Structures are given as C-alpha cells and as structure tokens.
Amino acid sequence: MSSTELPSLLSATASPKASAVRVAPGERLRPVRLPGITLSVRSRPPAREGLPPALYVHGLGGSSQNWSALMPLLDGLVDSEALDLPGFGDSPPPDDGNYSVTGHTRAVIRYLDSAGRGPVHLFGNSLGGAIATRVAALRPDLVRTLTLVSPALPELRVQRTAVPTAMLALPGISALFTRFTKGWSAEQRVRGVTALCYGDPGRVTEESFRNAVEEMERRLQLPYMWDALTRSARGLVDAYTLGGQHSLWRQAERVLAPTLLVYGRRDQLVGYRMAQRAARSFRDSRLVSLPDAGHVAMMEYPEAVAAAFRELLADAGRSRGGADVEPVGEEPSGSQPAGSGLVGASSAGSSSGSVGVSGEGGSVSGGGSVGADDGDAVAEGPPKGSPGVGS
C-alpha cells in the first residue's frame, strides 16, 4: 500500500471555499474541460519548439506541484505538463464520483487523447505510478517512455508505516480520523506528512515548508478533500486485489515502452524489496536505487531523477538508432546533493549494462538498451521545490 499522506494527518472539517492554488514562478496553470471531468494542468513554456511532450501524474493526496522541482531540470529535453487528478490539487471531483485506479486512468487517457500530445514521456509517482503503468499497458500508442518513482504496485507484506494509509479503505475509518485530528493545525499535518514521505525531512527548506503549509490550509477548505482521498485509497486497495489480466503486475509485464524505475531505500510506504520484482516485470527496464531517498525522490533528489531520465533517453535513442528521441543537451547547472547517488542500478529484461551515479556530481555512466482550455495563470522565473502535502 502506498500514499504520501497519513490519514490521521489530513482529516479536518471543511469550509465551503478554498483559496487560489499556488503557481510557482515559471509555471502556468489552466483548466481543461472534458466530458465528465475538469482537469487542472500545470505546465512550463518549452525551451524550444518541437520538443517531445511529457506528462507527470502525482500520487494519493498529492498534486501537480509534486513535480515542480523536477520539471525545470528537463526543460531542454521535453515539453512538460503535470495534471491534477480529479478531486486533487485544483481539479474538482469527477462527475461520476469514480476514484478507482481505472477511473483515474481513464481521466489521463481522455486528456491525452483530447490534447493530441501522445506519445508522451509518462511519469508517475505512488498511485500515479499505478495509473501510469495501466495507461502504458492499455494504450501503448500514448507512451514513449515510462518513468515510475516508487510506484504503488501490489505488495503482500505491507510495511507497518503504510498501514494507517491502507486503513483509509475501511468503512468508517475516515470519520474516526476526522474526529480524532479535528484540532490539528496545517503545520502539524505537514510535518507529519514530510516525516512519512521524505528520507531526510531536514532537506525541506523553510520556504518550501511554508508553501506546503499554505497548500495544506487551502486543501483543508475543500469540502470534497476527504472524500477524494478516502475513495482513491479504497480504489487503490481494490486494484491490489484484482487478478488475471487486470492485475497491475500482469499489466506491468505488458508494457512495451522503455521504463525507468526509481526507488528510495528509505521509503516508508512502498517496500524497497519490490524494486527487484518491478525490474523483472517490466520487460525493458532499468532500476535506479537512491539510498537516502524516501517516497518522493523527484522532490527530494530531482537532480538524480533528471540524470537517470537523461540516461534513459540516451539508451532509448541508441536502441532505436536515434529515431524519435531528442538530443540530451547540456546538464543543468549545479551539483547533486551528497547522498543522492544511485546504488545497485541495473537494467532488467534487456541486454543493457549497469548504471552508476556519483553521490556528489550527479553524473551518469553505463548504457545499453533500456529496454477547452481557459483561465491561464502564468508566473515568471525559476521554480522552487516544495515538500507538498502528498504524493
């Protein structure tokens, strides 16, 4: 079971109106109205025309803001968009109230079909990783590459730290948590979520923490926040129990796109032991292990994730003879924080070799085949990461 929100940290009474969602410098936010759903889409202006599109999908309790630290690092590689799943971020609930993994998957596919952006470089974290896996399996025409950060794929032995989140699926639990945590402040909730999701909560800057508290305060005002969280958690648990061709693991085996798997060794929500099974299941995969990362590596160590994605593109380009793959370009300025290096990174399901990333400089080595818009909000300047309130 996985999420980045502890149920007891999120429950609160709801007010009828919420404040405006935060738009980081350099980002724009727009609503996209589709049949049955309205999705809020966060994007950055592409560095140049003709870049291949990328789409980022957050996890349970998160939002498109969870990708704000990673997206600018890939400006020269892809044309980035991150969406808020129905009921999360700035997206209202779906008309049919369907928060299942299949329902969220349908929303992503519906957006890609309507936007005509496919095939995309598809990213997913936690619940978003399960959704992205299902999209890639069902609609391979929409996916160029697949990057999964701590994907929520079924586990038989759930970590004790993930049990409170799994309990969201039980009837009556959400109401119990609401009563129990009624007096908790937004700051208390964010500190609890950060401790649960980050390998090292000390990496969160004061500014990022303030931004996360503001977002938590905004979210607590939404009358549907708790319902969206509870039903999505229940939908994820239900997806874990499916067998046959609908099993997430069976669908992982059907994915054709080159796949990058990123796991944090300090992840308290997705067991690190699942990394090797994922590497075996995705036929054309490379596995990246971050020793000091928790559940949201793209927020904790965005430079390391960006470097691994660049190497995925380079390997995919070599495999395809350079077709449909953009040149890697220059590395972003700045060094990668110590402790964010890759260990035990390898490819599975293909003949490719091992990969290594230094703990300080963020360099990548190794190789082989891997296997109705309106109401824009725009800001200028470089974005800064935030711990967010979920993933």
CSV table of C-alpha atoms in Angstrom, one decimal:
chain,number,residue,atom,x,y,z
A,1,MET,CA,0.0,0.0,0.0
A,2,SER,CA,1.3,3.4,-0.7
A,3,SER,CA,0.5,7.1,-0.5
A,4,THR,CA,2.2,10.1,0.9
A,5,GLU,CA,-0.4,11.1,3.3
A,6,LEU,CA,-1.1,9.6,6.7
A,7,PRO,CA,-4.8,9.6,7.2
A,8,SER,CA,-4.6,10.9,10.7
A,9,LEU,CA,-2.7,13.9,9.5
A,10,LEU,CA,-5.2,15.1,6.9
A,11,SER,CA,-8.6,15.0,8.3
A,12,ALA,CA,-10.3,18.2,9.2
A,13,THR,CA,-13.6,20.0,8.9
A,14,ALA,CA,-14.2,21.6,5.5
A,15,SER,CA,-15.1,25.2,4.7
A,16,PRO,CA,-17.2,25.9,1.6
A,17,LYS,CA,-14.5,27.9,-0.3
A,18,ALA,CA,-10.8,27.5,-0.8
A,19,SER,CA,-8.1,30.0,-1.7
A,20,ALA,CA,-6.3,30.0,-5.0
A,21,VAL,CA,-3.8,27.2,-5.7
A,22,ARG,CA,-0.1,28.2,-5.8
A,23,VAL,CA,1.6,28.6,-9.1
A,24,ALA,CA,5.4,28.5,-8.9
A,25,PRO,CA,7.5,31.0,-10.9
A,26,GLY,CA,7.9,29.9,-14.5
A,27,GLU,CA,4.7,27.8,-14.4
A,28,ARG,CA,1.2,28.2,-15.8
A,29,LEU,CA,-1.9,26.6,-14.6
A,30,ARG,CA,-5.0,26.1,-16.7
A,31,PRO,CA,-8.3,24.1,-16.5
A,32,VAL,CA,-9.1,21.6,-19.2
A,33,ARG,CA,-12.7,20.7,-19.5
A,34,LEU,CA,-13.5,17.3,-20.8
A,35,PRO,CA,-16.7,15.1,-20.7
A,36,GLY,CA,-17.4,14.3,-17.1
A,37,ILE,CA,-14.2,15.8,-15.7
A,38,THR,CA,-12.3,19.1,-15.4
A,39,LEU,CA,-8.5,18.7,-15.0
A,40,SER,CA,-6.1,21.4,-13.8
A,41,VAL,CA,-2.9,21.2,-15.9
A,42,ARG,CA,0.4,22.7,-14.8
A,43,SER,CA,3.0,23.4,-17.5
A,44,ARG,CA,6.2,25.2,-18.2
A,45,PRO,CA,6.9,27.0,-21.5
A,46,PRO,CA,9.1,24.7,-23.7
A,47,ALA,CA,12.7,25.7,-24.2
A,48,ARG,CA,12.2,25.4,-27.9
A,49,GLU,CA,9.6,24.2,-30.4
A,50,GLY,CA,9.5,20.5,-31.4
A,51,LEU,CA,10.4,19.0,-28.0
A,52,PRO,CA,8.6,15.7,-27.3
A,53,PRO,CA,5.8,16.0,-24.7
A,54,ALA,CA,6.0,14.7,-21.2
A,55,LEU,CA,3.1,14.2,-18.7
A,56,TYR,CA,3.5,13.8,-14.9
A,57,VAL,CA,1.0,12.1,-12.7
A,58,HIS,CA,1.1,12.6,-8.9
A,59,GLY,CA,0.1,10.1,-6.2
A,60,LEU,CA,-2.5,9.7,-3.5
A,61,GLY,CA,-3.1,13.0,-1.7
A,62,GLY,CA,-0.6,14.9,-3.9
A,63,SER,CA,-0.9,17.3,-6.8
A,64,SER,CA,0.9,18.6,-9.8
A,65,GLN,CA,3.0,20.7,-7.5
A,66,ASN,CA,4.9,17.5,-6.6
A,67,TRP,CA,6.7,17.7,-9.9
A,68,SER,CA,7.7,21.4,-9.8
A,69,ALA,CA,11.2,20.6,-8.7
A,70,LEU,CA,11.9,18.1,-11.5
A,71,MET,CA,10.2,19.8,-14.5
A,72,PRO,CA,12.6,22.7,-14.9
A,73,LEU,CA,15.6,20.3,-14.9
A,74,LEU,CA,14.1,18.7,-18.0
A,75,ASP,CA,13.3,22.0,-19.8
A,76,GLY,CA,15.7,21.3,-22.7
A,77,LEU,CA,14.5,17.7,-23.1
A,78,VAL,CA,10.8,17.7,-23.0
A,79,ASP,CA,7.7,19.9,-23.1
A,80,SER,CA,6.4,19.3,-19.6
A,81,GLU,CA,2.8,19.1,-18.3
A,82,ALA,CA,1.6,17.8,-14.9
A,83,LEU,CA,-2.0,17.3,-14.2
A,84,ASP,CA,-4.1,17.3,-11.0
A,85,LEU,CA,-6.1,14.1,-10.8
A,86,PRO,CA,-9.8,14.5,-10.3
A,87,GLY,CA,-10.5,15.7,-6.8
A,88,PHE,CA,-6.9,16.6,-6.1
A,89,GLY,CA,-4.9,19.8,-6.5
A,90,ASP,CA,-7.0,22.3,-8.3
A,91,SER,CA,-9.2,19.7,-10.2
A,92,PRO,CA,-12.8,19.3,-8.9
A,93,PRO,CA,-14.2,15.9,-8.3
A,94,PRO,CA,-15.3,13.8,-11.3
A,95,ASP,CA,-19.0,14.0,-12.2
A,96,ASP,CA,-19.5,10.2,-11.7
A,97,GLY,CA,-17.6,10.1,-8.4
A,98,ASN,CA,-15.3,7.4,-9.7
A,99,TYR,CA,-12.0,7.5,-7.9
A,100,SER,CA,-10.8,4.0,-8.8
A,101,VAL,CA,-7.5,3.4,-10.4
A,102,THR,CA,-9.4,2.6,-13.6
A,103,GLY,CA,-11.3,5.9,-13.2
A,104,HIS,CA,-8.1,7.9,-12.8
A,105,THR,CA,-6.5,6.0,-15.7
A,106,ARG,CA,-9.5,6.9,-17.9
A,107,ALA,CA,-9.0,10.6,-17.0
A,108,VAL,CA,-5.4,10.5,-18.0
A,109,ILE,CA,-6.1,8.8,-21.3
A,110,ARG,CA,-9.0,11.1,-22.0
A,111,TYR,CA,-6.7,14.1,-21.6
A,112,LEU,CA,-4.0,12.7,-23.8
A,113,ASP,CA,-6.5,11.8,-26.5
A,114,SER,CA,-8.1,15.3,-26.4
A,115,ALA,CA,-4.8,17.1,-26.3
A,116,GLY,CA,-3.3,15.1,-29.1
A,117,ARG,CA,0.0,15.1,-27.3
A,118,GLY,CA,0.8,11.4,-27.4
A,119,PRO,CA,3.0,9.6,-27.4
A,120,VAL,CA,4.4,11.2,-24.3
A,121,HIS,CA,7.2,10.5,-21.8
A,122,LEU,CA,4.9,9.4,-19.0
A,123,PHE,CA,6.0,9.9,-15.3
A,124,GLY,CA,4.1,8.6,-12.3
A,125,ASN,CA,4.7,8.5,-8.5
A,126,SER,CA,3.0,6.2,-6.0
A,127,LEU,CA,-0.7,6.0,-7.0
A,128,GLY,CA,0.3,7.9,-10.1
A,129,GLY,CA,2.8,5.1,-10.9
A,130,ALA,CA,0.0,2.5,-10.8
A,131,ILE,CA,-2.1,4.8,-13.1
A,132,ALA,CA,0.8,5.3,-15.5
A,133,THR,CA,1.5,1.6,-15.6
A,134,ARG,CA,-2.1,0.9,-16.6
A,135,VAL,CA,-2.0,3.7,-19.2
A,136,ALA,CA,1.1,2.2,-20.8
A,137,ALA,CA,-0.3,-1.3,-20.8
A,138,LEU,CA,-3.7,-0.4,-22.3
A,139,ARG,CA,-2.6,2.4,-24.6
A,140,PRO,CA,1.0,1.8,-25.8
A,141,ASP,CA,0.4,4.3,-28.6
A,142,LEU,CA,0.3,7.1,-26.0
A,143,VAL,CA,3.6,6.3,-24.2
A,144,ARG,CA,7.2,6.9,-25.5
A,145,THR,CA,8.9,6.1,-22.2
A,146,LEU,CA,7.7,5.3,-18.7
A,147,THR,CA,9.3,6.7,-15.5
A,148,LEU,CA,8.0,5.4,-12.2
A,149,VAL,CA,9.0,6.8,-8.9
A,150,SER,CA,8.0,4.4,-6.0
A,151,PRO,CA,5.1,3.1,-8.0
A,152,ALA,CA,2.2,1.7,-5.9
A,153,LEU,CA,2.2,-1.9,-7.2
A,154,PRO,CA,0.6,-4.6,-5.1
A,155,GLU,CA,2.5,-5.9,-2.0
A,156,LEU,CA,1.5,-8.9,0.0
A,157,ARG,CA,3.5,-7.8,3.1
A,158,VAL,CA,2.7,-4.1,3.7
A,159,GLN,CA,5.2,-2.1,5.8
A,160,ARG,CA,3.9,-1.1,9.2
A,161,THR,CA,4.4,2.6,8.4
A,162,ALA,CA,2.0,2.2,5.5
A,163,VAL,CA,-0.8,0.6,7.4
A,164,PRO,CA,-2.6,3.8,8.5
A,165,THR,CA,-2.9,4.8,4.9
A,166,ALA,CA,-4.2,1.4,3.9
A,167,MET,CA,-6.8,1.7,6.6
A,168,LEU,CA,-8.4,4.6,4.7
A,169,ALA,CA,-10.1,1.9,2.6
A,170,LEU,CA,-12.1,0.6,5.6
A,171,PRO,CA,-15.6,2.0,6.1
A,172,GLY,CA,-15.9,4.4,8.9
A,173,ILE,CA,-12.2,5.0,9.4
A,174,SER,CA,-12.2,8.4,7.7
A,175,ALA,CA,-14.9,9.7,10.0
A,176,LEU,CA,-12.9,8.4,13.0
A,177,PHE,CA,-9.7,10.1,11.9
A,178,THR,CA,-11.7,13.3,11.3
A,179,ARG,CA,-12.9,13.4,14.9
A,180,PHE,CA,-9.5,12.4,16.3
A,181,THR,CA,-7.5,15.1,14.4
A,182,LYS,CA,-10.0,17.9,14.3
A,183,GLY,CA,-7.8,20.3,16.3
A,184,TRP,CA,-4.5,19.6,14.4
A,185,SER,CA,-3.0,22.6,12.6
A,186,ALA,CA,-1.9,22.6,9.0
A,187,GLU,CA,1.7,22.9,10.2
A,188,GLN,CA,1.4,19.8,12.3
A,189,ARG,CA,-0.1,17.9,9.4
A,190,VAL,CA,2.7,18.9,7.0
A,191,ARG,CA,5.4,18.0,9.5
A,192,GLY,CA,3.8,14.5,9.8
A,193,VAL,CA,3.5,14.1,6.1
A,194,THR,CA,7.1,15.2,5.5
A,195,ALA,CA,8.4,12.8,8.1
A,196,LEU,CA,6.5,10.0,6.4
A,197,CYS,CA,7.4,10.8,2.8
A,198,TYR,CA,11.0,12.1,3.0
A,199,GLY,CA,14.1,10.1,3.6
A,200,ASP,CA,15.5,13.1,5.3
A,201,PRO,CA,12.9,15.7,6.3
A,202,GLY,CA,15.7,18.1,7.1
A,203,ARG,CA,16.2,18.7,3.3
A,204,VAL,CA,13.0,20.6,3.2
A,205,THR,CA,13.8,24.4,3.1
A,206,GLU,CA,11.9,26.9,5.2
A,207,GLU,CA,10.3,28.4,2.1
A,208,SER,CA,9.2,25.1,0.8
A,209,PHE,CA,7.7,24.2,4.2
A,210,ARG,CA,5.8,27.5,4.3
A,211,ASN,CA,4.4,26.8,0.8
A,212,ALA,CA,3.4,23.3,1.8
A,213,VAL,CA,1.5,24.7,4.9
A,214,GLU,CA,-0.3,27.2,2.7
A,215,GLU,CA,-1.3,24.4,0.3
A,216,MET,CA,-2.5,22.3,3.2
A,217,GLU,CA,-4.6,25.2,4.6
A,218,ARG,CA,-6.1,25.6,1.1
A,219,ARG,CA,-6.8,21.9,0.8
A,220,LEU,CA,-8.5,21.6,4.2
A,221,GLN,CA,-11.1,24.2,3.0
A,222,LEU,CA,-12.2,21.9,0.2
A,223,PRO,CA,-15.5,20.1,1.0
A,224,TYR,CA,-14.6,17.1,-1.0
A,225,MET,CA,-10.9,16.7,0.1
A,226,TRP,CA,-11.5,13.8,2.5
A,227,ASP,CA,-13.9,12.0,0.2
A,228,ALA,CA,-11.5,12.2,-2.8
A,229,LEU,CA,-8.6,10.9,-0.6
A,230,THR,CA,-10.7,8.1,1.0
A,231,ARG,CA,-12.2,6.8,-2.2
A,232,SER,CA,-8.9,7.0,-4.1
A,233,ALA,CA,-7.3,4.9,-1.3
A,234,ARG,CA,-10.1,2.4,-1.5
A,235,GLY,CA,-9.7,2.3,-5.3
A,236,LEU,CA,-6.0,1.5,-4.9
A,237,VAL,CA,-6.7,-1.3,-2.4
A,238,ASP,CA,-9.3,-2.7,-4.8
A,239,ALA,CA,-6.8,-2.6,-7.6
A,240,TYR,CA,-4.3,-4.6,-5.5
A,241,THR,CA,-6.8,-7.4,-5.2
A,242,LEU,CA,-7.5,-7.8,-8.9
A,243,GLY,CA,-6.2,-10.9,-10.7
A,244,GLY,CA,-5.8,-12.1,-14.2
A,245,GLN,CA,-5.3,-9.6,-17.0
A,246,HIS,CA,-6.5,-6.8,-14.8
A,247,SER,CA,-3.7,-7.3,-12.2
A,248,LEU,CA,-1.3,-4.4,-12.1
A,249,TRP,CA,1.7,-6.8,-12.1
A,250,ARG,CA,0.3,-8.5,-15.2
A,251,GLN,CA,-0.2,-5.2,-16.8
A,252,ALA,CA,3.4,-4.2,-16.0
A,253,GLU,CA,4.5,-7.2,-18.0
A,254,ARG,CA,2.6,-5.9,-21.0
A,255,VAL,CA,4.3,-2.5,-21.0
A,256,LEU,CA,6.4,-2.1,-24.2
A,257,ALA,CA,7.9,1.3,-23.5
A,258,PRO,CA,11.4,1.7,-22.1
A,259,THR,CA,10.9,2.0,-18.4
A,260,LEU,CA,12.9,3.8,-15.7
A,261,LEU,CA,12.2,2.5,-12.1
A,262,VAL,CA,13.2,4.8,-9.2
A,263,TYR,CA,13.1,3.5,-5.7
A,264,GLY,CA,14.2,5.1,-2.4
A,265,ARG,CA,15.8,2.9,0.2
A,266,ARG,CA,14.2,4.9,3.0
A,267,ASP,CA,10.7,4.7,1.5
A,268,GLN,CA,8.2,4.0,4.4
A,269,LEU,CA,5.2,3.5,2.0
A,270,VAL,CA,6.4,1.3,-0.9
A,271,GLY,CA,8.7,-1.5,0.2
A,272,TYR,CA,12.1,-1.3,-1.3
A,273,ARG,CA,12.0,-5.1,-1.7
A,274,MET,CA,9.5,-4.6,-4.5
A,275,ALA,CA,12.2,-2.9,-6.7
A,276,GLN,CA,13.6,-6.2,-8.0
A,277,ARG,CA,10.2,-7.6,-8.8
A,278,ALA,CA,9.4,-4.5,-10.7
A,279,ALA,CA,12.6,-4.7,-12.6
A,280,ARG,CA,11.8,-8.3,-13.6
A,281,SER,CA,8.2,-7.5,-14.5
A,282,PHE,CA,8.8,-4.5,-16.9
A,283,ARG,CA,10.4,-6.1,-19.9
A,284,ASP,CA,12.5,-3.2,-21.0
A,285,SER,CA,13.5,-1.6,-17.7
A,286,ARG,CA,16.4,0.0,-15.8
A,287,LEU,CA,16.3,0.2,-12.0
A,288,VAL,CA,17.7,3.1,-10.0
A,289,SER,CA,18.1,3.0,-6.3
A,290,LEU,CA,18.6,6.1,-4.2
A,291,PRO,CA,20.0,5.2,-0.8
A,292,ASP,CA,18.9,8.3,1.1
A,293,ALA,CA,15.5,9.0,-0.7
A,294,GLY,CA,12.1,8.2,0.7
A,295,HIS,CA,8.8,8.0,-1.2
A,296,VAL,CA,9.1,11.1,-3.3
A,297,ALA,CA,12.5,11.0,-4.9
A,298,MET,CA,11.5,13.5,-7.6
A,299,MET,CA,11.0,16.1,-4.8
A,300,GLU,CA,14.0,15.0,-2.6
A,301,TYR,CA,16.6,14.4,-5.3
A,302,PRO,CA,15.3,15.9,-8.5
A,303,GLU,CA,18.8,16.2,-10.0
A,304,ALA,CA,19.4,12.4,-9.6
A,305,VAL,CA,16.0,11.6,-11.2
A,306,ALA,CA,16.7,14.0,-14.0
A,307,ALA,CA,20.1,12.5,-14.7
A,308,ALA,CA,18.6,9.0,-14.7
A,309,PHE,CA,15.9,10.1,-17.2
A,310,ARG,CA,18.5,11.7,-19.4
A,311,GLU,CA,20.3,8.3,-19.5
A,312,LEU,CA,17.1,6.6,-20.3
A,313,LEU,CA,16.6,8.8,-23.3
A,314,ALA,CA,20.2,8.3,-24.4
A,315,ASP,CA,19.8,4.5,-24.1
A,316,ALA,CA,16.4,4.5,-25.9
A,317,GLY,CA,18.0,6.6,-28.7
A,318,ARG,CA,20.8,4.1,-29.1
A,319,SER,CA,18.3,1.3,-29.2
A,320,ARG,CA,16.2,3.0,-31.8
A,321,GLY,CA,19.0,4.3,-33.8
A,322,GLY,CA,18.2,7.9,-32.7
A,323,ALA,CA,14.6,7.8,-34.0
A,324,ASP,CA,12.0,9.9,-32.1
A,325,VAL,CA,14.5,10.8,-29.4
A,326,GLU,CA,15.7,14.3,-28.7
A,327,PRO,CA,19.4,15.1,-28.1
A,328,VAL,CA,20.3,15.0,-24.5
A,329,GLY,CA,21.7,18.6,-24.5
A,330,GLU,CA,23.6,20.1,-21.6
A,331,GLU,CA,23.3,19.2,-18.0
A,332,PRO,CA,21.6,21.7,-15.7
A,333,SER,CA,23.9,23.8,-13.6
A,334,GLY,CA,24.5,23.0,-10.0
A,335,SER,CA,25.7,19.8,-8.3
A,336,GLN,CA,23.7,17.0,-7.0
A,337,PRO,CA,23.4,16.8,-3.2
A,338,ALA,CA,25.6,14.3,-1.4
A,339,GLY,CA,23.8,11.1,-0.6
A,340,SER,CA,21.6,11.1,-3.6
A,341,GLY,CA,23.7,8.8,-5.7
A,342,LEU,CA,22.4,5.6,-7.3
A,343,VAL,CA,23.4,2.3,-6.0
A,344,GLY,CA,22.6,-1.1,-7.4
A,345,ALA,CA,21.1,0.4,-10.6
A,346,SER,CA,20.7,-2.1,-13.4
A,347,SER,CA,18.7,-3.0,-16.4
A,348,ALA,CA,16.3,-5.9,-16.5
A,349,GLY,CA,14.6,-7.6,-19.4
A,350,SER,CA,17.2,-6.4,-21.8
A,351,SER,CA,20.9,-6.8,-22.6
A,352,SER,CA,21.9,-3.4,-21.2
A,353,GLY,CA,24.6,-2.9,-18.6
A,354,SER,CA,24.8,-1.3,-15.2
A,355,VAL,CA,24.4,2.3,-14.4
A,356,GLY,CA,26.1,4.5,-11.8
A,357,VAL,CA,25.6,8.0,-10.5
A,358,SER,CA,28.2,9.6,-8.2
A,359,GLY,CA,26.9,10.9,-4.9
A,360,GLU,CA,28.2,14.4,-5.4
A,361,GLY,CA,28.3,15.4,-9.1
A,362,GLY,CA,25.2,13.6,-10.4
A,363,SER,CA,27.0,12.2,-13.4
A,364,VAL,CA,25.6,9.0,-15.1
A,365,SER,CA,27.6,6.3,-16.7
A,366,GLY,CA,26.8,2.9,-18.3
A,367,GLY,CA,24.4,2.1,-21.1
A,368,GLY,CA,22.7,-0.3,-23.3
A,369,SER,CA,19.2,-0.7,-24.5
A,370,VAL,CA,16.5,0.3,-22.0
A,371,GLY,CA,14.6,-1.7,-22.6
A,372,ALA,CA,-11.3,23.5,-23.7
A,373,ASP,CA,-8.6,25.4,-22.0
A,374,ASP,CA,-9.1,28.8,-20.5
A,375,GLY,CA,-8.3,30.9,-17.4
A,376,ASP,CA,-4.5,30.6,-17.7
A,377,ALA,CA,-2.4,31.6,-14.7
A,378,VAL,CA,1.2,32.4,-15.5
A,379,ALA,CA,4.2,33.3,-13.5
A,380,GLU,CA,7.8,34.2,-14.4
A,381,GLY,CA,11.2,32.9,-13.2
A,382,PRO,CA,12.7,29.7,-11.9
A,383,PRO,CA,10.5,27.4,-9.7
A,384,LYS,CA,11.5,26.1,-6.3
A,385,GLY,CA,10.6,22.7,-5.0
A,386,SER,CA,8.1,22.2,-2.1
A,387,PRO,CA,7.6,19.2,0.1
A,388,GLY,CA,3.9,19.3,-0.9
A,389,VAL,CA,1.3,17.5,1.2
A,390,GLY,CA,1.3,14.2,-0.5
A,391,SER,CA,2.3,12.2,-3.5
